[in-house]
Tab-separated table of C-alpha atoms in Angstrom:
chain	number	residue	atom	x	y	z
A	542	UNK	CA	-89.588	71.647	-67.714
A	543	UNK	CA	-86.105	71.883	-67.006
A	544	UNK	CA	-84.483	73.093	-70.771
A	545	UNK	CA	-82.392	75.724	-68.956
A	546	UNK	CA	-82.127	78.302	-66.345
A	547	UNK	CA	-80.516	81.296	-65.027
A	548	UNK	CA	-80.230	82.892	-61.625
A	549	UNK	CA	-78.606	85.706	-59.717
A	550	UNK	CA	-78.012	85.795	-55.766
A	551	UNK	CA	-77.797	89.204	-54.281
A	552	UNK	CA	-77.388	89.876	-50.877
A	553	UNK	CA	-79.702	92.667	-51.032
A	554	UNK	CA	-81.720	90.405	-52.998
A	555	UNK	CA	-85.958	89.669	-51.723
A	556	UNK	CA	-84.970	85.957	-53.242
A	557	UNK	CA	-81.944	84.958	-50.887
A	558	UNK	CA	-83.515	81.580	-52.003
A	559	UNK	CA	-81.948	81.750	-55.765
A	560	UNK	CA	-78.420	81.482	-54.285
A	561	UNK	CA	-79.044	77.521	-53.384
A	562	UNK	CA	-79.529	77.261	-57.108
A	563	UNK	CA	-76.690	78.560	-58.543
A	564	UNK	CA	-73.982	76.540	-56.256
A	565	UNK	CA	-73.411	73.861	-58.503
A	566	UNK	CA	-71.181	71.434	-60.483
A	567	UNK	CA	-67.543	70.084	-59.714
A	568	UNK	CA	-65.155	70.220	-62.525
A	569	UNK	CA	-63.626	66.440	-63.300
A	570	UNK	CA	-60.955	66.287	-65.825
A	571	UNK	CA	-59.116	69.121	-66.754
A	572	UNK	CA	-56.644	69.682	-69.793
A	573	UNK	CA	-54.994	72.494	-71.349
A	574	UNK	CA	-54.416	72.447	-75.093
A	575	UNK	CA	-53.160	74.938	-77.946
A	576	UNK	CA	-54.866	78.945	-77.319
A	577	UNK	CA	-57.349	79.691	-79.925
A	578	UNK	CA	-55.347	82.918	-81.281
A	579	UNK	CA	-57.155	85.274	-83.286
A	580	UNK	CA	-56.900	88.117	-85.130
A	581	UNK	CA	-59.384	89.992	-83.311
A	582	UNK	CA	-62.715	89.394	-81.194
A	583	UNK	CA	-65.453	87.445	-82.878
A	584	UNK	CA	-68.366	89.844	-83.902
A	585	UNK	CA	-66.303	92.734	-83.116
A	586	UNK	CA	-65.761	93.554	-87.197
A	587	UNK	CA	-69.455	93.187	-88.123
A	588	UNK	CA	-71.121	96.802	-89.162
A	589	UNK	CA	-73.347	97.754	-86.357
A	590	UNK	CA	-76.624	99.339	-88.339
A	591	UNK	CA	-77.002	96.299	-90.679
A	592	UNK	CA	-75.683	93.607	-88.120
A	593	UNK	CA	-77.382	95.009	-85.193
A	594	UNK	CA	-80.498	96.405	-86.337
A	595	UNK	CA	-81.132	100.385	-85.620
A	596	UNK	CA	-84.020	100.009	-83.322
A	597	UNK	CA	-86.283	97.383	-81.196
A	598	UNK	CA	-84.726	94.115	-80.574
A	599	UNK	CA	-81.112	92.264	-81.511
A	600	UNK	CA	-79.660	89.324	-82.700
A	601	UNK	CA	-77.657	88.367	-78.772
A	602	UNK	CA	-76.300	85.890	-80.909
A	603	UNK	CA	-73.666	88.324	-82.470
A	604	UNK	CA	-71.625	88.817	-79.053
A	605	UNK	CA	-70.684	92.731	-79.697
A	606	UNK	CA	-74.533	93.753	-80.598
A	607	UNK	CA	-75.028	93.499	-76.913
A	608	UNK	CA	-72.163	95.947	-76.420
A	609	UNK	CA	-73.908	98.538	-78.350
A	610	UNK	CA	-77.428	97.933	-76.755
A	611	UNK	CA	-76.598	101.097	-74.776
A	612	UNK	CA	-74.981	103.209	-77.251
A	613	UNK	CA	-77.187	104.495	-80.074
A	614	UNK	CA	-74.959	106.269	-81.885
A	615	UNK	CA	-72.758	103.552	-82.254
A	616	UNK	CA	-75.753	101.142	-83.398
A	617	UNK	CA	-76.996	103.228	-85.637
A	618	UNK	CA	-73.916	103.616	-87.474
A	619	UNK	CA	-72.157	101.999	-90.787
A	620	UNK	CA	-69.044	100.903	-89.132
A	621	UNK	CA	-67.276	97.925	-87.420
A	622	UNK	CA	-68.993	97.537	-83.877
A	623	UNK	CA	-65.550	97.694	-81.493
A	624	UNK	CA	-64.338	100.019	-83.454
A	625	UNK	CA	-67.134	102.467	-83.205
A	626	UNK	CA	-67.528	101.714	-79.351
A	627	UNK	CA	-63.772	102.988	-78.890
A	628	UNK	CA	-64.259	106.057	-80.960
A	629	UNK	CA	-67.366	107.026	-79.174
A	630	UNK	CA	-66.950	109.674	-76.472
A	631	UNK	CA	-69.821	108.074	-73.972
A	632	UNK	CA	-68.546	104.578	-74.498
A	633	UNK	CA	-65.667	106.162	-73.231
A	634	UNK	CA	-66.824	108.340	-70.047
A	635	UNK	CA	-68.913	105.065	-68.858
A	636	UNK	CA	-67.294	101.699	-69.444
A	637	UNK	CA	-64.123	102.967	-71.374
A	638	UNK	CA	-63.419	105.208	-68.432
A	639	UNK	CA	-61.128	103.445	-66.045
A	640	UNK	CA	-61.378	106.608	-63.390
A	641	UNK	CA	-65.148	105.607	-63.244
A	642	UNK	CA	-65.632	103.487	-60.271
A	643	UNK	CA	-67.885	102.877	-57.698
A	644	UNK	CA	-67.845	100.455	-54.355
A	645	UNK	CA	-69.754	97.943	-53.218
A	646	UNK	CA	-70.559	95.787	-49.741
A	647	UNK	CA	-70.461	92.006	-49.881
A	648	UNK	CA	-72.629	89.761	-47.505
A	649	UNK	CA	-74.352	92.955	-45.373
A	650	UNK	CA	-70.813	94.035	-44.473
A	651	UNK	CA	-70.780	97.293	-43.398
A	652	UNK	CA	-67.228	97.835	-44.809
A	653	UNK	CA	-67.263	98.424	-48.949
A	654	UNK	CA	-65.134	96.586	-50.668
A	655	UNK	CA	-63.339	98.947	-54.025
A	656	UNK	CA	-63.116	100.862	-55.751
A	657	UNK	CA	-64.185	98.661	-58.684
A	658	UNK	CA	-64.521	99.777	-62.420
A	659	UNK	CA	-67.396	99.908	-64.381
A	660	UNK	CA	-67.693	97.296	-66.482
A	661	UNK	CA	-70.373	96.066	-69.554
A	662	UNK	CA	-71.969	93.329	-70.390
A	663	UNK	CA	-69.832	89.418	-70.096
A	664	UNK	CA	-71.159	88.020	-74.012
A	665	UNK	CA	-71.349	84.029	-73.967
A	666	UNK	CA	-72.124	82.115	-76.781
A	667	UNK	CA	-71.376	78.024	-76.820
A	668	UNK	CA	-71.537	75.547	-80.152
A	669	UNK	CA	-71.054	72.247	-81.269
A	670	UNK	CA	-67.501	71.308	-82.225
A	671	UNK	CA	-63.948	72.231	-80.773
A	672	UNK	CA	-62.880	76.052	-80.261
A	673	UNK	CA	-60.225	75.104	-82.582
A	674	UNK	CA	-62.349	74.286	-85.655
A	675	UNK	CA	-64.818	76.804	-85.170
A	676	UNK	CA	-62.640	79.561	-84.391
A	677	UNK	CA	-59.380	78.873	-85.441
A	678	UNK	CA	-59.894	76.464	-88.718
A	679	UNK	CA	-59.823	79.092	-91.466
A	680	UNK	CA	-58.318	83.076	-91.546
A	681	UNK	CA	-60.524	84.708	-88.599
A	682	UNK	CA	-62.183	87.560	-89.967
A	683	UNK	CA	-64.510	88.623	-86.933
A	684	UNK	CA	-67.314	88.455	-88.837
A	685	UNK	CA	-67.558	85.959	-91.330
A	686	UNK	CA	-69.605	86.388	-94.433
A	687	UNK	CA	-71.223	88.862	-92.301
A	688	UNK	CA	-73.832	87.057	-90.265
A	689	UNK	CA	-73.399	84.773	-87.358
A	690	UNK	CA	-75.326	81.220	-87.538
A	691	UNK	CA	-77.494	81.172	-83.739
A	692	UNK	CA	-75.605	78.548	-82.474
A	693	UNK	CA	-76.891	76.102	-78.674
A	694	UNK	CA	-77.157	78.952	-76.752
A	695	UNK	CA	-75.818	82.568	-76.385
A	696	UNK	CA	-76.437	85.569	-74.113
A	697	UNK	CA	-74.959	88.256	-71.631
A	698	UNK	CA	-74.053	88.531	-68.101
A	699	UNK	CA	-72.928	91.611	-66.331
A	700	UNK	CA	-70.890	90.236	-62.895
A	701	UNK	CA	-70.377	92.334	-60.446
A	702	UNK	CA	-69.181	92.012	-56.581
A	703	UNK	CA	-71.617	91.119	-53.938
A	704	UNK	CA	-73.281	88.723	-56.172
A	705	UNK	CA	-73.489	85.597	-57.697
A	706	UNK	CA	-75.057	84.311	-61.213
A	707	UNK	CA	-75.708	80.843	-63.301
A	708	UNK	CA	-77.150	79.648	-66.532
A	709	UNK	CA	-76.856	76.512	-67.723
A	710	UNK	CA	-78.776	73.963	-70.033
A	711	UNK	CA	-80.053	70.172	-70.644
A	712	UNK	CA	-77.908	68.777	-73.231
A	713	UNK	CA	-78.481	65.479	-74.904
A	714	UNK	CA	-78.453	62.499	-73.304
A	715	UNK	CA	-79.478	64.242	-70.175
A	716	UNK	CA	-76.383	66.104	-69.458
A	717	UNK	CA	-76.406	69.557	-67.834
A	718	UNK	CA	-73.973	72.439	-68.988
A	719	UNK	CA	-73.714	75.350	-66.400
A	720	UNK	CA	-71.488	77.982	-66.313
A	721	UNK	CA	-71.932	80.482	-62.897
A	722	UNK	CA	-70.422	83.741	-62.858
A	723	UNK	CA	-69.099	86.022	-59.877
A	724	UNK	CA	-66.073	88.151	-58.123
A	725	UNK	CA	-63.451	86.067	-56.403
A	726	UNK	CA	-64.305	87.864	-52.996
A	727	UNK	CA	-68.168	86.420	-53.450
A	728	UNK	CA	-66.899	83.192	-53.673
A	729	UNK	CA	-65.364	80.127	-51.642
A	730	UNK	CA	-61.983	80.529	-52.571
A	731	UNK	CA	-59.156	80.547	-49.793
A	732	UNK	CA	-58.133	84.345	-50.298
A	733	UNK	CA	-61.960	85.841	-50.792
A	734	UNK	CA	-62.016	87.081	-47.062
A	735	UNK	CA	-58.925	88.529	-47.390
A	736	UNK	CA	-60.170	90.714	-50.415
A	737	UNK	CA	-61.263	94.717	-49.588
A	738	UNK	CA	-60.359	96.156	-52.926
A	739	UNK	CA	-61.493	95.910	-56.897
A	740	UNK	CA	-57.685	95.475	-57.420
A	741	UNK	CA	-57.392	92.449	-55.306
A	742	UNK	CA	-60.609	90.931	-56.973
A	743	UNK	CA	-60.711	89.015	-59.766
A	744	UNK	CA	-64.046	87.132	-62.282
A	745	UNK	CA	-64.102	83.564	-61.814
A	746	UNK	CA	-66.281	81.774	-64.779
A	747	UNK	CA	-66.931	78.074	-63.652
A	748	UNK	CA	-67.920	76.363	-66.724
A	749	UNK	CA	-69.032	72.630	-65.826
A	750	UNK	CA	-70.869	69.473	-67.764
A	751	UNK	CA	-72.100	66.285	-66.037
A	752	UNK	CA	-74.929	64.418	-65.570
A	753	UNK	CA	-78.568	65.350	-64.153
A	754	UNK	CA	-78.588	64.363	-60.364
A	755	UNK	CA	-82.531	63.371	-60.710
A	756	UNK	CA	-83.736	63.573	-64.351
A	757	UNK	CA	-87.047	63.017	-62.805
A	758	UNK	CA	-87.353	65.959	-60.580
A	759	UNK	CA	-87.660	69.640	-61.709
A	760	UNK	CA	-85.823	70.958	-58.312
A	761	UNK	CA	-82.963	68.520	-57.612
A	762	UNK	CA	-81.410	67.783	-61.111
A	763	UNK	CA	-78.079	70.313	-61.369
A	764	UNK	CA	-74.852	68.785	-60.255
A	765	UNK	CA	-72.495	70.726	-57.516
A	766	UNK	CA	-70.269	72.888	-58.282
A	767	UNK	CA	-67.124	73.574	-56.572
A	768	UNK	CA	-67.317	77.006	-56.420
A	769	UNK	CA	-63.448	77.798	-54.794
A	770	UNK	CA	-61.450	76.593	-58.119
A	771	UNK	CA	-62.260	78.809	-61.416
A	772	UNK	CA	-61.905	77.412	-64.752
A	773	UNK	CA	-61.184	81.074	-66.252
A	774	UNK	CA	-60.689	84.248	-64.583
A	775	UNK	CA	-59.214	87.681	-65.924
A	776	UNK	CA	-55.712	86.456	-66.205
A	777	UNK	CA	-57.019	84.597	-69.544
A	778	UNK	CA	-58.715	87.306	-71.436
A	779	UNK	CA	-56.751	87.405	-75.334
A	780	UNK	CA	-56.291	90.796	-76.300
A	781	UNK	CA	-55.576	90.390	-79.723
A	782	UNK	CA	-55.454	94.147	-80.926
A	783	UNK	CA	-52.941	96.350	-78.758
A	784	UNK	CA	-53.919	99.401	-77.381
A	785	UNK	CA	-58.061	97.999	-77.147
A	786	UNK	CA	-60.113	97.099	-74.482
A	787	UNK	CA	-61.943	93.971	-76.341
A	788	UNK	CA	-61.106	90.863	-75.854
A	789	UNK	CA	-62.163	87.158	-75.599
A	790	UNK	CA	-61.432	83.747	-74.153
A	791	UNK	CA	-62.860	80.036	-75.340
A	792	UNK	CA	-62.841	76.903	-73.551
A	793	UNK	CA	-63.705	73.024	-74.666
A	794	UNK	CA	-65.932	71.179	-73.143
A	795	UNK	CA	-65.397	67.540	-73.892
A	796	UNK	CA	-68.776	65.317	-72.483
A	797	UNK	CA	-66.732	61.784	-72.414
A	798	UNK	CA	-69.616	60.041	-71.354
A	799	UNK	CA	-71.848	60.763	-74.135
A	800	UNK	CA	-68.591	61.525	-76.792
A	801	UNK	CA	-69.463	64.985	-77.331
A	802	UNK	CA	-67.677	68.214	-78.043
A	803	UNK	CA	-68.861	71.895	-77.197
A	804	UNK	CA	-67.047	75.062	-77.405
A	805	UNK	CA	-67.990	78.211	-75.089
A	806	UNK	CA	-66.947	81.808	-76.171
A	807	UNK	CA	-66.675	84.831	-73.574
A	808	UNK	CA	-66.200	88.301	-75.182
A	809	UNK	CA	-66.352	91.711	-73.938
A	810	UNK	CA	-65.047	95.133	-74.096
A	811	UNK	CA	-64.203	98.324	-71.538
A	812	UNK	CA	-63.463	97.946	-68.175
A	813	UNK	CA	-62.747	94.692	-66.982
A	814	UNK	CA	-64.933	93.117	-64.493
A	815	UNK	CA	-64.261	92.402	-61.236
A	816	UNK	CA	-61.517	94.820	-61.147
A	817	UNK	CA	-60.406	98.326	-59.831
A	818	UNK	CA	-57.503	100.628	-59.883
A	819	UNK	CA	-54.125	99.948	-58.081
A	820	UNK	CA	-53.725	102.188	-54.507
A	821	UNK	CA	-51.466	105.081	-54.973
A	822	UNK	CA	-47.534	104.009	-55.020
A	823	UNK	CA	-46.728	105.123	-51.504
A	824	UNK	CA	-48.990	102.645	-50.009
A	825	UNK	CA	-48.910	99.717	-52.666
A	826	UNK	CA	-49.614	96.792	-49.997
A	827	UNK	CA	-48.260	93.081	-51.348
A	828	UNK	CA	-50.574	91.608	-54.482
A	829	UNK	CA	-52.526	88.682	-53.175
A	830	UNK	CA	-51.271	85.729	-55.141
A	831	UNK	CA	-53.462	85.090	-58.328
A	832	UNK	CA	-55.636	81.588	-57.759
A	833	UNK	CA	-55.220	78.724	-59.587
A	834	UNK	CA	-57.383	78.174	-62.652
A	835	UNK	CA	-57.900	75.031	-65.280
A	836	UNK	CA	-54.856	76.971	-67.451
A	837	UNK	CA	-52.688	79.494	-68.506
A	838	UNK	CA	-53.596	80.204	-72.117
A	839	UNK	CA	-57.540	81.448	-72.363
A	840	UNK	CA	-58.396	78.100	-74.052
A	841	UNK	CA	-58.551	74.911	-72.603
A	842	UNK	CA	-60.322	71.636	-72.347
A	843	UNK	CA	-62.510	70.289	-69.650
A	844	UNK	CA	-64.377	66.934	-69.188
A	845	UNK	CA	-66.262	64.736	-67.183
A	846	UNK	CA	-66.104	60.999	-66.251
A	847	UNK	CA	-68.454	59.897	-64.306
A	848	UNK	CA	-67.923	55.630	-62.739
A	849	UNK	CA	-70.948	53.978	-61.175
A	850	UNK	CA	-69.566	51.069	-59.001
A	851	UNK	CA	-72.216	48.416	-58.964
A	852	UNK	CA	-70.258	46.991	-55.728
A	853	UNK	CA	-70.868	50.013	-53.724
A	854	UNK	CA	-73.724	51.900	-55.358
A	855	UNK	CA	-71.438	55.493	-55.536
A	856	UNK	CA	-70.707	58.034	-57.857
A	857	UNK	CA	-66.801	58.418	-58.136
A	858	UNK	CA	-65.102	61.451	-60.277
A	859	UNK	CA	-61.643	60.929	-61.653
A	860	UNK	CA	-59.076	63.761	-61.664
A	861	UNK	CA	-56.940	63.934	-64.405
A	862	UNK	CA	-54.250	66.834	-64.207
């Protein structure tokens, strides 16, 4: 049954396998339109004891109750879930602490690549409808009326370098919606090899829709992705409260074929990922140049069109700019 998946490739991984099925799709048409700019992260106002629950299990649906899974004290508490998380001192000497770092090998390199920071978890959440109206439509008040409707599909991701991640879902009319997840320097991207520090690095978040390659056949139905070309990275991240760590991006996705709309939230808080601290001044090297992504903004607008030539039997994408 193929109603969605989600995969990580490690290189230290007993599945090397996996990493076959999370290089996927190839983004076709790409616009940017108006940012989505709010007043602060969505779900980042909500209470955390009455929103998140004070034990067992959590709505993942609200994006910040999986930034308190870790920190009781926060969750247990009767105030707004970002703003408890900043004010809490082991938030702060974990994921808040940007002198926490660690390093990390990519490919069975024997040379680590980092520092890098320690980052939390990547929220995702995608609905119906354009980031606009959902987000943007009325005053944002980061938790409206208090609860958070479920929504197509939400979850977390935690990317890290030397790895690789997907999830992704049928949508109607057998389209497929993937999104994969990884450090510039684990990808295909002209200036990866060149990368040896968390500085240098950067998250790429490919977000892709098309159609099912074989809608009859549970192994060879995703679409390719290109993995070298990003459709966010950190350069996009809205920071809408100064002086805080959390922070969020949207992005359309417009399935022309089938004349639907989606919107996909990222939100997240502490260090960011995919990222380290600078060298010291003396020995500040030249900044690799940043790559190019599908905008400049943190929202944009991305669809596909997919032409079936009956003269030569082939699939042809059109890229529109």
């Amino acid at each position: 049954m193929k109603l969605s998946y989600c995969c990580l490739y490690s290189p230290h991984s007993f599945f090397p396998f996996l990493l076959a099925g999370c290089v996927l799709l190839r983004v076709a048409l790409t616009v940017t339109v108006t940012a989505v700019t709010l007043n602060d992260v969505p779900s980042c106002a909500c209470q955390a004891d009455t929103t998140c629950g004070t034990e067992g299990s959590y709505p993942v649906h609200v994006g910040a109750c999986n930034f308190v899974a870790g920190f009781g004290n926060v969750r247990n508490a009767s105030i707004p879930i970002c703003d408890g998380l900043e004010a809490d001192s082991e938030f702060q000497e974990t994921i808040g602490d940007e002198a926490n770092t660690y390093s990390s090998t990519l490919n069975g390199a024997t040379t680590a690549l980092g520092p890098y920071y320690i980052s939390g978890p990547l929220t995702y959440r995608v609905d119906y409808g354009t980031c606009d109206d959902l987000y943007n439509a009325q005053p944002q008040k980061s938790c409206p009326d208090g609860n958070f409707e479920i929504g197509l599909f939400s979850g977390f991701s935690r990317p890290k370098p030397g790895s690789s991640g997907s999830f992704g879902w049928n949508m109607p009319f057998d389209s497929v919606l993937q999104v994969h997840y990884l450090c510039e320097s684990s990808s295909s991207s002209s200036r990866a090899s060149a990368i040896t520090a968390g500085y240098e690095d950067n998250l790429f978040l490919i977000v892709s829709i098309g159609p099912e390659v074989n809608p009859n056949d549970d192994y060879e139905w995703l679409p390719e992705v290109d993995m070298s070309r990003p459709t966010l990275t950190n350069q996009d991240w809205i920071k809408p409260i100064a002086g805080s760590s959390r922070r969020y991006m949207t992005h359309d996705i417009v399935d022309v074929e089938n004349a639907r709309e989606y919107c996909i939230l990222f939100t997240a808080i502490g260090n960011e990922h995919c990222s380290g601290p600078p060298p010291p001044p003396t020995s500040m090297p030249v900044p690799l140049p940043n790559p190019p992504s599908s905008s400049t903004n943190g929202n944009f607008r991305h669809a596909s069109i997919l032409l079936i030539s009956s003269i030569i039997d082939t699939f042809v994408f059109i890229v529109f700019l």
